[in-house]
PDB file of C-alpha atoms in Angstrom:
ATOM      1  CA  UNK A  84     -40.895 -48.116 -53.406  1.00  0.00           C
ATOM      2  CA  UNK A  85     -39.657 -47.110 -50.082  1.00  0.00           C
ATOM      3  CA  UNK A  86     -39.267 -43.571 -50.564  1.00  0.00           C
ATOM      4  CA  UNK A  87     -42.870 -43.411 -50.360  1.00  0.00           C
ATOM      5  CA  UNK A  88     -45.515 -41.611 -48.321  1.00  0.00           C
ATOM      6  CA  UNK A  89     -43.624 -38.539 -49.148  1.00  0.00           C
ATOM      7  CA  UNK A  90     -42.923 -35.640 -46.478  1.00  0.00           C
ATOM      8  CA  UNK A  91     -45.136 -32.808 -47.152  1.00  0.00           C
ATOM      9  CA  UNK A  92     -41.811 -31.085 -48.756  1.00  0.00           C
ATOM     10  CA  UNK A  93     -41.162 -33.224 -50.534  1.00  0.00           C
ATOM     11  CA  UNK A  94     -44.378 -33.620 -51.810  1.00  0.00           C
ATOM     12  CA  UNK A  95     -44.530 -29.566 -52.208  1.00  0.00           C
ATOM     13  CA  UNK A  96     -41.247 -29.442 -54.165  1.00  0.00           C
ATOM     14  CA  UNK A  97     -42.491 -32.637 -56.386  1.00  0.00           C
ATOM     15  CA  UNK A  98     -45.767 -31.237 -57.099  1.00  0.00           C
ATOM     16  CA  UNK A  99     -44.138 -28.249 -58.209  1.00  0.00           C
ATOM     17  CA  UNK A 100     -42.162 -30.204 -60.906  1.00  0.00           C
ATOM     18  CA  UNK A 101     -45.206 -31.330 -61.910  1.00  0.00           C
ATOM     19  CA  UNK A 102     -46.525 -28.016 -63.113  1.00  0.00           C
ATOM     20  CA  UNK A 103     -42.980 -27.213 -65.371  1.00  0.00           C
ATOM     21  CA  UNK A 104     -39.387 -28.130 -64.915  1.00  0.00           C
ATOM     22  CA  UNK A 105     -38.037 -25.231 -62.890  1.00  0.00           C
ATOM     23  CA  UNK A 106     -34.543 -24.008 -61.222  1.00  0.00           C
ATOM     24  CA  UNK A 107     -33.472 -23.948 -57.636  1.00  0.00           C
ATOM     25  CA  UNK A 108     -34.668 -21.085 -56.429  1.00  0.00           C
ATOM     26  CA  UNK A 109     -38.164 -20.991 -58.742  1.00  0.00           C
ATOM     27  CA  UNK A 110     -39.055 -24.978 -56.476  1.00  0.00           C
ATOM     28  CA  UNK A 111     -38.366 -22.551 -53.460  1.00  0.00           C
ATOM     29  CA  UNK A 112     -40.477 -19.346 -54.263  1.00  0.00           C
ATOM     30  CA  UNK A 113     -42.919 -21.823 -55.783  1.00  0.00           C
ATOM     31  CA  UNK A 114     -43.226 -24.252 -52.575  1.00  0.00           C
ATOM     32  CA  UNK A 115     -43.856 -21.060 -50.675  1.00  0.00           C
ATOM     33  CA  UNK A 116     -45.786 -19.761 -52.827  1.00  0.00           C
ATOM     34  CA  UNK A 117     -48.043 -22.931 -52.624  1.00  0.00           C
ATOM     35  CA  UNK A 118     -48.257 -23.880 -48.809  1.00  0.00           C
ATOM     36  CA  UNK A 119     -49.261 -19.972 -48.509  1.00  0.00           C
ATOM     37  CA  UNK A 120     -45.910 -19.451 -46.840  1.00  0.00           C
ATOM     38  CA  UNK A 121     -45.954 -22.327 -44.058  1.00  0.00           C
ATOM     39  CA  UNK A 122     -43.559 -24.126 -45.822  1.00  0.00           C
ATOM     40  CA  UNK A 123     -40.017 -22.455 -45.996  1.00  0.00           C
ATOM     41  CA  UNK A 124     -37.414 -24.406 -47.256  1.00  0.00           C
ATOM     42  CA  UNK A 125     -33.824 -23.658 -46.979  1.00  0.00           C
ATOM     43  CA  UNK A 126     -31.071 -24.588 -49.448  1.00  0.00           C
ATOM     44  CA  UNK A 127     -29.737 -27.251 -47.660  1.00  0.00           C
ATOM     45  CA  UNK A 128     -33.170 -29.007 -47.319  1.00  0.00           C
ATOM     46  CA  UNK A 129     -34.097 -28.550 -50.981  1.00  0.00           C
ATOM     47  CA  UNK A 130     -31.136 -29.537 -52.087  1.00  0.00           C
ATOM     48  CA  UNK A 131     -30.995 -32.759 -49.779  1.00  0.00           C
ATOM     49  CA  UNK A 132     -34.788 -33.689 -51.167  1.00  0.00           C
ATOM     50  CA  UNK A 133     -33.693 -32.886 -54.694  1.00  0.00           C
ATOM     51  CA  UNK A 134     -30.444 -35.286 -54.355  1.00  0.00           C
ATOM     52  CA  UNK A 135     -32.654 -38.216 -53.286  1.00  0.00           C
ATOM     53  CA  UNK A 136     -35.167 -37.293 -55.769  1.00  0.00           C
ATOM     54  CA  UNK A 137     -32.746 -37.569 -58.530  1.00  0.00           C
ATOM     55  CA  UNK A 138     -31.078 -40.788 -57.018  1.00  0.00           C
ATOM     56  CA  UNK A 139     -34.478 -42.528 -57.121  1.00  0.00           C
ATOM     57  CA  UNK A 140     -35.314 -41.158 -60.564  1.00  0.00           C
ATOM     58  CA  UNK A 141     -37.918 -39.019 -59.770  1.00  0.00           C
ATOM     59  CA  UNK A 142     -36.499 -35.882 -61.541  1.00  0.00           C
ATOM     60  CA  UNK A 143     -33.956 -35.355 -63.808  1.00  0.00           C
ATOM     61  CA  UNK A 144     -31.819 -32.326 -64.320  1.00  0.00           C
ATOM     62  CA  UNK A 145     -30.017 -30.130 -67.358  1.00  0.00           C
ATOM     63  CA  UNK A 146     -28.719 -27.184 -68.128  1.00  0.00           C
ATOM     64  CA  UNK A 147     -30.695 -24.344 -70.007  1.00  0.00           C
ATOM     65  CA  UNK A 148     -28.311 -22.676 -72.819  1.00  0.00           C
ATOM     66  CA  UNK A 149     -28.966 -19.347 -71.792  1.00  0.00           C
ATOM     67  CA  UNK A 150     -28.491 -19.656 -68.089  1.00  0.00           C
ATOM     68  CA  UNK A 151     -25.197 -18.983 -65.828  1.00  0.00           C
ATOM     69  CA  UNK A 152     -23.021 -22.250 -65.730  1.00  0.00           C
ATOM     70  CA  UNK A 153     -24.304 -23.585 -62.230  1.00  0.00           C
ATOM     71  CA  UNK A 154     -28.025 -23.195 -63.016  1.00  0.00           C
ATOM     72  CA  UNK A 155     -29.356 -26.408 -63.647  1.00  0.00           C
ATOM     73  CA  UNK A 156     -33.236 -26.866 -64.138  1.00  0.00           C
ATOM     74  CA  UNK A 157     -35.054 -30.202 -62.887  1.00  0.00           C
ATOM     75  CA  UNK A 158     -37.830 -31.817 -64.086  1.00  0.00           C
ATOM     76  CA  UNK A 159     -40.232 -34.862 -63.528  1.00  0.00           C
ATOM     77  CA  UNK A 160     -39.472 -37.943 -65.115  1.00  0.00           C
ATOM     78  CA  UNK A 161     -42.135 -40.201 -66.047  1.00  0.00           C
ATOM     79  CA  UNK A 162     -41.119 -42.571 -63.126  1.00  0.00           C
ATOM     80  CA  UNK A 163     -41.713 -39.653 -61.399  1.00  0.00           C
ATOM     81  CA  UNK A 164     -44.884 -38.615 -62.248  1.00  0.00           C
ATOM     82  CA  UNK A 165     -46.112 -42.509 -62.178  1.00  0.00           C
ATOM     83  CA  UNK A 166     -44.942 -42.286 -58.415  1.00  0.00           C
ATOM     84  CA  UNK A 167     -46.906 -39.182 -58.131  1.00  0.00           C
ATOM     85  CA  UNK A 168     -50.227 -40.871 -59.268  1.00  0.00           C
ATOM     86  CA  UNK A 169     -49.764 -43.571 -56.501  1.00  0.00           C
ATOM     87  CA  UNK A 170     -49.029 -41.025 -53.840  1.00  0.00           C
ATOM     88  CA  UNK A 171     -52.108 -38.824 -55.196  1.00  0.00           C
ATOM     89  CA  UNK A 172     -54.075 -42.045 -55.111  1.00  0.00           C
ATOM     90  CA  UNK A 173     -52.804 -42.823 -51.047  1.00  0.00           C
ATOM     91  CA  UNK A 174     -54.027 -39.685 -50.203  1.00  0.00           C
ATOM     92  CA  UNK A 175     -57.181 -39.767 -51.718  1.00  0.00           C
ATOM     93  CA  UNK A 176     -57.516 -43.063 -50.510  1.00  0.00           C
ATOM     94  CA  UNK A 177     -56.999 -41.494 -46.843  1.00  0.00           C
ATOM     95  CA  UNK A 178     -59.212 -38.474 -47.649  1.00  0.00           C
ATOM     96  CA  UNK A 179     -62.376 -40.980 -48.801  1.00  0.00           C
ATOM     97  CA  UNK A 180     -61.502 -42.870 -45.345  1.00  0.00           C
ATOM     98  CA  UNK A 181     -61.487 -40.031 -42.955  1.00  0.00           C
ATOM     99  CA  UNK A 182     -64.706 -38.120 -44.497  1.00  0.00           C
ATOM    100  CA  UNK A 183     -66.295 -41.368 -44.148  1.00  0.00           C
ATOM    101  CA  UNK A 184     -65.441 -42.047 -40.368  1.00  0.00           C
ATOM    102  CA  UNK A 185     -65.954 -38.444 -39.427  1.00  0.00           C
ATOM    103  CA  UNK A 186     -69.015 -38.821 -40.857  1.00  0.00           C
ATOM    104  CA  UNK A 187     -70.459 -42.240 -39.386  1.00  0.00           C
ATOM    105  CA  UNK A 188     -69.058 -40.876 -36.218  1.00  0.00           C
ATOM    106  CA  UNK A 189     -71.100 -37.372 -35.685  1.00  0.00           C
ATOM    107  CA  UNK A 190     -74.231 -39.686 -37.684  1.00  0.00           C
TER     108      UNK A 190
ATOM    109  CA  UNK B 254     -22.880 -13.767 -45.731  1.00  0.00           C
ATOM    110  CA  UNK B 255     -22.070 -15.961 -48.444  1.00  0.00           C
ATOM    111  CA  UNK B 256     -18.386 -16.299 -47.572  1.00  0.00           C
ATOM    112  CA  UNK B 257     -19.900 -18.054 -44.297  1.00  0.00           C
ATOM    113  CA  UNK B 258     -21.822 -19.922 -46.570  1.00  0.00           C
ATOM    114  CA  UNK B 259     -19.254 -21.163 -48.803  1.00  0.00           C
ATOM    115  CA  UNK B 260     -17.107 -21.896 -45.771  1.00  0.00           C
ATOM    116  CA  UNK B 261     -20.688 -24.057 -44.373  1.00  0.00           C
ATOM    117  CA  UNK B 262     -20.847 -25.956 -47.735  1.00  0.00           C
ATOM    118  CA  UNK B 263     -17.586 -27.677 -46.698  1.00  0.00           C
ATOM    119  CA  UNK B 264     -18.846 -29.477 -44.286  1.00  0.00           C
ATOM    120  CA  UNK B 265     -21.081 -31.745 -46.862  1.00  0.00           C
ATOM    121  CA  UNK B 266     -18.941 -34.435 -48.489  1.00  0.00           C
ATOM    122  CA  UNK B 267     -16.523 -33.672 -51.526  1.00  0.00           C
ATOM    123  CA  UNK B 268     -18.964 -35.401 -54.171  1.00  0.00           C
ATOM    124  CA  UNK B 269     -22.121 -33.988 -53.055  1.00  0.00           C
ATOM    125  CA  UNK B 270     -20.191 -30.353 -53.024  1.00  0.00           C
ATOM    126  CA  UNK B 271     -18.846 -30.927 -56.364  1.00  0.00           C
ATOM    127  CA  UNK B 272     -22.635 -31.752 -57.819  1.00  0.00           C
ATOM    128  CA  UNK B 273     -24.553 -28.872 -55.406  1.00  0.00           C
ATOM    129  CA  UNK B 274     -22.258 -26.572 -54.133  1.00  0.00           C
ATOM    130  CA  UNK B 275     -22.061 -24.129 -56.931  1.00  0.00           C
ATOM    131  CA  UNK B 276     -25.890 -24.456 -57.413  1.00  0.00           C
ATOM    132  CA  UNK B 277     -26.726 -23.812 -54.031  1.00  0.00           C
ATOM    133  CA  UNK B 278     -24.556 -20.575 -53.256  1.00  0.00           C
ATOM    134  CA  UNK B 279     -26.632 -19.349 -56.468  1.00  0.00           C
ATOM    135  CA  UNK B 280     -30.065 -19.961 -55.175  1.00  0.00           C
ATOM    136  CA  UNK B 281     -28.929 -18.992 -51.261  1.00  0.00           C
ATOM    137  CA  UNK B 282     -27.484 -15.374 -52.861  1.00  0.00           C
ATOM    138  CA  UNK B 283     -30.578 -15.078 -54.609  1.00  0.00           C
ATOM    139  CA  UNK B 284     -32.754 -15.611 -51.680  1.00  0.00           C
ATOM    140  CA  UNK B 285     -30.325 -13.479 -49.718  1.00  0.00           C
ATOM    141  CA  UNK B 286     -30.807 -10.653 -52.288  1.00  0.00           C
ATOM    142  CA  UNK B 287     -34.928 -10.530 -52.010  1.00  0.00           C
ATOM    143  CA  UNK B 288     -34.559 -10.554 -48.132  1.00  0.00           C
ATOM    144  CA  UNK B 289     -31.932  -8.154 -47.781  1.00  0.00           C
ATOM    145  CA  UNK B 290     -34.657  -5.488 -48.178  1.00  0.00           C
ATOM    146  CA  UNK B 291     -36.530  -6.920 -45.147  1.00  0.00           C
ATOM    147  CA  UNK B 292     -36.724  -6.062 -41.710  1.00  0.00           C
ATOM    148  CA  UNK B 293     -34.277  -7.333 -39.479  1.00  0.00           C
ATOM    149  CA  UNK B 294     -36.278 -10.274 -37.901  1.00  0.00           C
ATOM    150  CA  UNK B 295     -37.022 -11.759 -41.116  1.00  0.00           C
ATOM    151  CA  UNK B 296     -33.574 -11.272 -41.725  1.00  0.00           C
ATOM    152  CA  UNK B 297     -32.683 -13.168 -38.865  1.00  0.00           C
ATOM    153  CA  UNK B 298     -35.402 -16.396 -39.536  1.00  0.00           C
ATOM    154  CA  UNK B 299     -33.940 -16.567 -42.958  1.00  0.00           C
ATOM    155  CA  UNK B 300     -30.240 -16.763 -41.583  1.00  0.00           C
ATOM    156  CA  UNK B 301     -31.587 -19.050 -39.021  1.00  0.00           C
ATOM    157  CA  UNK B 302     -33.410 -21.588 -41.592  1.00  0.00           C
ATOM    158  CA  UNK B 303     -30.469 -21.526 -43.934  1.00  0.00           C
ATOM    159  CA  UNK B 304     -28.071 -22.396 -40.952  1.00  0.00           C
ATOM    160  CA  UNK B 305     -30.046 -25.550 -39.734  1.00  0.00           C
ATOM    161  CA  UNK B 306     -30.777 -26.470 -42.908  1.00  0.00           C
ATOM    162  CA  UNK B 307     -26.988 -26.493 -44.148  1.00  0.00           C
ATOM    163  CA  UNK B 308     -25.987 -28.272 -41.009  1.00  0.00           C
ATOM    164  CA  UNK B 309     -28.699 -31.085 -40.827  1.00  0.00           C
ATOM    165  CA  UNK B 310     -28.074 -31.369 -44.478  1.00  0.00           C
ATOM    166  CA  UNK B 311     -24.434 -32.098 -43.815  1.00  0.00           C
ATOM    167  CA  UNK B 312     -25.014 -34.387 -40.893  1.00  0.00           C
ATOM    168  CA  UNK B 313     -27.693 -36.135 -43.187  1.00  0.00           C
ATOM    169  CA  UNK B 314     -25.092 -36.601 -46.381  1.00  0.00           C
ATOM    170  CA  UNK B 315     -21.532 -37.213 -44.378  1.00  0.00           C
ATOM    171  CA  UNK B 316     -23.843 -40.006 -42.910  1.00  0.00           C
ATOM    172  CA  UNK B 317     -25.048 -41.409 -46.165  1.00  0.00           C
ATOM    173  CA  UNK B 318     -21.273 -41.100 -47.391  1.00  0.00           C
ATOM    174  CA  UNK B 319     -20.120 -42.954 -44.174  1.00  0.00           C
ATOM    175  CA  UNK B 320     -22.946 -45.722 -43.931  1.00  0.00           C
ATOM    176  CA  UNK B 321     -23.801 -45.918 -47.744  1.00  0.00           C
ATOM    177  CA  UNK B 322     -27.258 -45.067 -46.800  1.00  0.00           C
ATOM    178  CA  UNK B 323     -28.951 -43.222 -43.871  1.00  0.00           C
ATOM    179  CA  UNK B 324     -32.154 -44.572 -43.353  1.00  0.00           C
ATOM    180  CA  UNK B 325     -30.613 -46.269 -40.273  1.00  0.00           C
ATOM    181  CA  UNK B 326     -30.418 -42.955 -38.460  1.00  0.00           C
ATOM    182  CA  UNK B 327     -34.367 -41.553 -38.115  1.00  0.00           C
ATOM    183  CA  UNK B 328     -33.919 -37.765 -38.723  1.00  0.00           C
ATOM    184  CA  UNK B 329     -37.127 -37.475 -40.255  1.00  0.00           C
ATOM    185  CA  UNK B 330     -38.274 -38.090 -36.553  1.00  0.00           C
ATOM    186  CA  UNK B 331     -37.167 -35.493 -35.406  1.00  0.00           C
ATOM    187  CA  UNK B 332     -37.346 -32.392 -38.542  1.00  0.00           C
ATOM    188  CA  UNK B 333     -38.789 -29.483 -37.163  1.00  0.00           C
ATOM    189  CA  UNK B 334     -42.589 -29.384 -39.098  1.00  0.00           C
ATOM    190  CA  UNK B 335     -43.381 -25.739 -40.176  1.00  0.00           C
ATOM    191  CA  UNK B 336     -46.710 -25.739 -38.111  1.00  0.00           C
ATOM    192  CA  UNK B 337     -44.896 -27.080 -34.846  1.00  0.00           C
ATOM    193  CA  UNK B 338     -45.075 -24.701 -31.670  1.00  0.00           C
ATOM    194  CA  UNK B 339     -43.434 -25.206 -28.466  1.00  0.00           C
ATOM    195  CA  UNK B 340     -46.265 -25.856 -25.833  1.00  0.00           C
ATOM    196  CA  UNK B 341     -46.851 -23.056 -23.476  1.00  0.00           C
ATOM    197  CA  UNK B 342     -46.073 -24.958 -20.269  1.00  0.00           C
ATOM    198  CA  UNK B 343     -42.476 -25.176 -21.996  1.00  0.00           C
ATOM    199  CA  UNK B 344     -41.171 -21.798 -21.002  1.00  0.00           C
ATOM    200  CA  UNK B 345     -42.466 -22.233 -17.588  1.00  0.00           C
ATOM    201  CA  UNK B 346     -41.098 -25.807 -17.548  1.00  0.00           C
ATOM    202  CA  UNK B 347     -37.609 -24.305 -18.577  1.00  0.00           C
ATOM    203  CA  UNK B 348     -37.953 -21.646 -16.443  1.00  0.00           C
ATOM    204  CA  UNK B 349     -38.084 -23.922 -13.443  1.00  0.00           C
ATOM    205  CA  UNK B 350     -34.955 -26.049 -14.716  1.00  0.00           C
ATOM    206  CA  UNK B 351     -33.124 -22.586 -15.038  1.00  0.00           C
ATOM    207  CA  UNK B 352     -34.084 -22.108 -11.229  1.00  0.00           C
ATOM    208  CA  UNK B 353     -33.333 -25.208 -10.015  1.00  0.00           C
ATOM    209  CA  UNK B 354     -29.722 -25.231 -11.497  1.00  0.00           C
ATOM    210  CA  UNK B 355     -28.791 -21.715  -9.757  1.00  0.00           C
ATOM    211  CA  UNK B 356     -30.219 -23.312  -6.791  1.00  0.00           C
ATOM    212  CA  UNK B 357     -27.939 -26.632  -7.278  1.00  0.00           C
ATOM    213  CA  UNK B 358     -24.680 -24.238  -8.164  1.00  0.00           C
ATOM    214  CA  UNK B 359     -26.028 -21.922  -4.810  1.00  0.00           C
ATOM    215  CA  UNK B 360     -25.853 -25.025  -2.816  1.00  0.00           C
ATOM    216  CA  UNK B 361     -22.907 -26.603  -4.036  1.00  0.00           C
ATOM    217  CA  UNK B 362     -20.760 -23.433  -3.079  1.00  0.00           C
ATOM    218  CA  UNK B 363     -22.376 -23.059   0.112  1.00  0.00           C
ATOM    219  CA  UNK B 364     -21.107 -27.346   0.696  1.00  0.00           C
ATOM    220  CA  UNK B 365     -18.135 -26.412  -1.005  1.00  0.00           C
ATOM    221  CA  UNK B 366     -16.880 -23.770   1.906  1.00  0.00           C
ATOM    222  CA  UNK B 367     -18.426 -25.747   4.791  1.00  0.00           C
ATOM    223  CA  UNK B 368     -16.997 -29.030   3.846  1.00  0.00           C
ATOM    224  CA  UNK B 369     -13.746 -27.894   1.875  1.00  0.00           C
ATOM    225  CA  UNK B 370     -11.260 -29.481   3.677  1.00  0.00           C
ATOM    226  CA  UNK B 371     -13.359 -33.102   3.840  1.00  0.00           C
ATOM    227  CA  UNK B 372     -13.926 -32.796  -0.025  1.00  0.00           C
ATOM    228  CA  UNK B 373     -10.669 -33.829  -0.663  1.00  0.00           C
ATOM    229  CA  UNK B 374     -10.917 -37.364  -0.039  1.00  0.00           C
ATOM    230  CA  UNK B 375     -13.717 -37.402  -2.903  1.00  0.00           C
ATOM    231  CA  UNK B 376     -11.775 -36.584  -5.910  1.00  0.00           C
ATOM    232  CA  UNK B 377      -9.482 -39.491  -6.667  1.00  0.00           C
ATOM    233  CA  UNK B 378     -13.437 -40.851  -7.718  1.00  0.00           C
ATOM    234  CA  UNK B 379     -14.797 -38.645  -9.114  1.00  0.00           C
ATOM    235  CA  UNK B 380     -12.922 -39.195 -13.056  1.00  0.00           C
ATOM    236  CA  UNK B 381     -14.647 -42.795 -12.439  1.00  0.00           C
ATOM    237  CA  UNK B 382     -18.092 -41.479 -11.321  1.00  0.00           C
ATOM    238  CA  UNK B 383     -18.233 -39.279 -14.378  1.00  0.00           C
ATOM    239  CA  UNK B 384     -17.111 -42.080 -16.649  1.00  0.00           C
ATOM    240  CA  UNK B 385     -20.025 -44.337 -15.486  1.00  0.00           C
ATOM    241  CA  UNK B 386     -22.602 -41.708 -15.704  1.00  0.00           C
ATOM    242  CA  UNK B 387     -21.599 -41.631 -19.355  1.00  0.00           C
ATOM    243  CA  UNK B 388     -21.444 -45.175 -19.885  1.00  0.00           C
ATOM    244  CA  UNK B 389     -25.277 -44.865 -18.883  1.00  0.00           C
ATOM    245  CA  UNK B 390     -26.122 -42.190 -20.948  1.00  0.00           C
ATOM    246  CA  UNK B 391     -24.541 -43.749 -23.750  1.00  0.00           C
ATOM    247  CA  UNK B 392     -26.271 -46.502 -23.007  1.00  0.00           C
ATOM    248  CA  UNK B 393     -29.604 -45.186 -22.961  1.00  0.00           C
ATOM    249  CA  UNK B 394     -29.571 -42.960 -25.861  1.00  0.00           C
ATOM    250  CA  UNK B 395     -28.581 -46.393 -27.957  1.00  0.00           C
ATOM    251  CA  UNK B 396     -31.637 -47.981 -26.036  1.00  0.00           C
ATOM    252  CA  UNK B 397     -33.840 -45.281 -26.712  1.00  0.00           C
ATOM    253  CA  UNK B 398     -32.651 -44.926 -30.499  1.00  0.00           C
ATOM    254  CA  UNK B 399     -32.593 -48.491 -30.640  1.00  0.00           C
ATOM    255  CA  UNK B 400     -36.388 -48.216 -30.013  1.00  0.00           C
ATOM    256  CA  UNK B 401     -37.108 -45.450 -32.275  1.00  0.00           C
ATOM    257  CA  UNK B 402     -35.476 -47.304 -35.240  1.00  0.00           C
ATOM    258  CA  UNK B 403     -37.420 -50.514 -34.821  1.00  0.00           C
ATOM    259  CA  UNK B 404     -40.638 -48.207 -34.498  1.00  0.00           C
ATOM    260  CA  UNK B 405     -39.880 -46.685 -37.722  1.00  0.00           C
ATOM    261  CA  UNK B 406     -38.788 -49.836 -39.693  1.00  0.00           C
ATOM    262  CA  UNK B 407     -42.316 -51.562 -38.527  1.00  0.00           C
ATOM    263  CA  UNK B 408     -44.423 -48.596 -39.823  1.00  0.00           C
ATOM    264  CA  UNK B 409     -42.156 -48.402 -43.359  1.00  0.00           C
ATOM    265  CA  UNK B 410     -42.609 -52.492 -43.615  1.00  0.00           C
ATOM    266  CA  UNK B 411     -46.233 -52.108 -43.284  1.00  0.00           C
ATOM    267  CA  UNK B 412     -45.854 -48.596 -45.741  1.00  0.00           C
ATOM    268  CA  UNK B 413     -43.553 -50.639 -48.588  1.00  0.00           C
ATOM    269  CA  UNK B 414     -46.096 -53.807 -48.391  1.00  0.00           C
ATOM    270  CA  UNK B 415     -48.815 -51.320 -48.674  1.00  0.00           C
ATOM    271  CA  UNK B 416     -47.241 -49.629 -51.881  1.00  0.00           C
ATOM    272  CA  UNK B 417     -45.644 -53.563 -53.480  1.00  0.00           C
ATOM    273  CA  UNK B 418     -49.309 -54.393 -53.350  1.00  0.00           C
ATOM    274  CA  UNK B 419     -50.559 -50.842 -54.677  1.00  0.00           C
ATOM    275  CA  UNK B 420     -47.797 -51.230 -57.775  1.00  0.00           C
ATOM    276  CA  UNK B 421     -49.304 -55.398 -58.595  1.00  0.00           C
ATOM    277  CA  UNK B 422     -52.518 -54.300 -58.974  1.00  0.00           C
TER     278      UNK B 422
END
């Protein structure tokens, strides 16, 4: 699985997914919303993470009914959110290891 | 604004227009609408943070059209990280460069009308001069990205065994 450790956008916009499927500009507000407004993505860069996400089946997308013709929402798959585990599991991993060498070290 | 955005999404290739395009002009006018009732610097980060993202997007996906992938070229390298700042010593560093090139064009015109007459007989190679310099720029910047690639494939061979063995157990 090469796509992984993910960027912290990428992480951001996947973890958002997570949560509900959600449109375009909802992954943006919500990203920003979550990183208490250090992380900013533009349209290009969503889009470019959401293109790779959906090449590597991550997410899938689909149009509502109700919603203007290019409004698409996206959602995790459950490759996705198996991927997410593992990368949940890395970091925690990493967490465990550096509260345990901070620790030994100022002991 | 989002004629100049339209016109910007042309740059990405045909296929990756035809699947995003229309999607993202939605989400960019919507953006554009909240922050339209900012003030005028946020206007101007937003503009700016569109604009690099549209064109490193584009350079990103004309390269995946033209190579078939573009993990060969490591942008993620160099992506601006929301918490990056510039050091301080930067603006004093570039304020020196800034100096030191009005000194060098001071200098040169100074040499040019002592020695105008002489300088003649240094043109015919100087098209040759210039050419090597850029042979050895060229050359360095594929040494130097030459470097940078085999630094990043180690640390993803060492990431991907990490995750094969992560995904047996």
């Amino acid at each position: 699985m090469k796509a992984l450790p993910l960027s912290e956008p990428v992480m951001l916009v996947v973890l958002s997914l997570a949560e509900q499927p959600r449109h375009g500009y909802s992954i943006l507000k919500d990203v920003e919303r979550m990183s208490s407004g250090r992380v900013m993505l533009s349209t290009g860069t969503l889009y470019g993470a959401l293109r790779r996400l959906l090449a590597q089946g991550w997410i899938e997308r689909f149009a509502e009914d109700e919603s203007p013709r290019d409004r698409r929402v996206y959602r995790l798959t459950s490759r996705g959110r198996r991927n997410l585990q593992v990368e949940v599991e890395r970091m925690r991993h990493l967490t465990r290891l550096a509260t345990v060498r901070v620790a030994r070290r100022e002991a | 604004m989002i004629h100049l955005y339209r016109c910007l999404l042309h740059l990405y290739p045909a296929a990756y227009r035809h699947e995003f395009a229309g999607e993202m002009a939605l989400v960019f006018l919507e953006s554009e609408r909240v922050v339209r009732r900012e003030c005028l610097a946020t206007r101007i980060v937003f503009c700016a943070r569109e604009l690099s993202g549209l064109l490193s997007g584009a350079l990103r996906e004309q390269t995946r059209t033209l190579v078939g992938f573009y993990d060969c070229v490591p942008f993620g390298r160099f992506d601006m990280r929301p918490e990056f700042r510039f050091p301080r010593s930067t603006v004093f560093l570039m304020s020196v460069i800034l100096a030191a090139v009005v000194v060098a064009i001071a200098k040169a015109t100074s040499i040019e009308l002592k020695y105008g007459a002489t300088l003649e007989t240094v043109w015919p190679s100087l098209p040759w001069f210039l050419a090597l310099m850029l042979g050895l720029v060229c050359l360095t910047v594929v040494i130097g990205w030459g470097i940078l690639f085999a630094m990043r494939r180690t640390g993803m061979h060492r990431l991907a065994n990490l995750q094969n063995g992560h995904e047996q157990r």
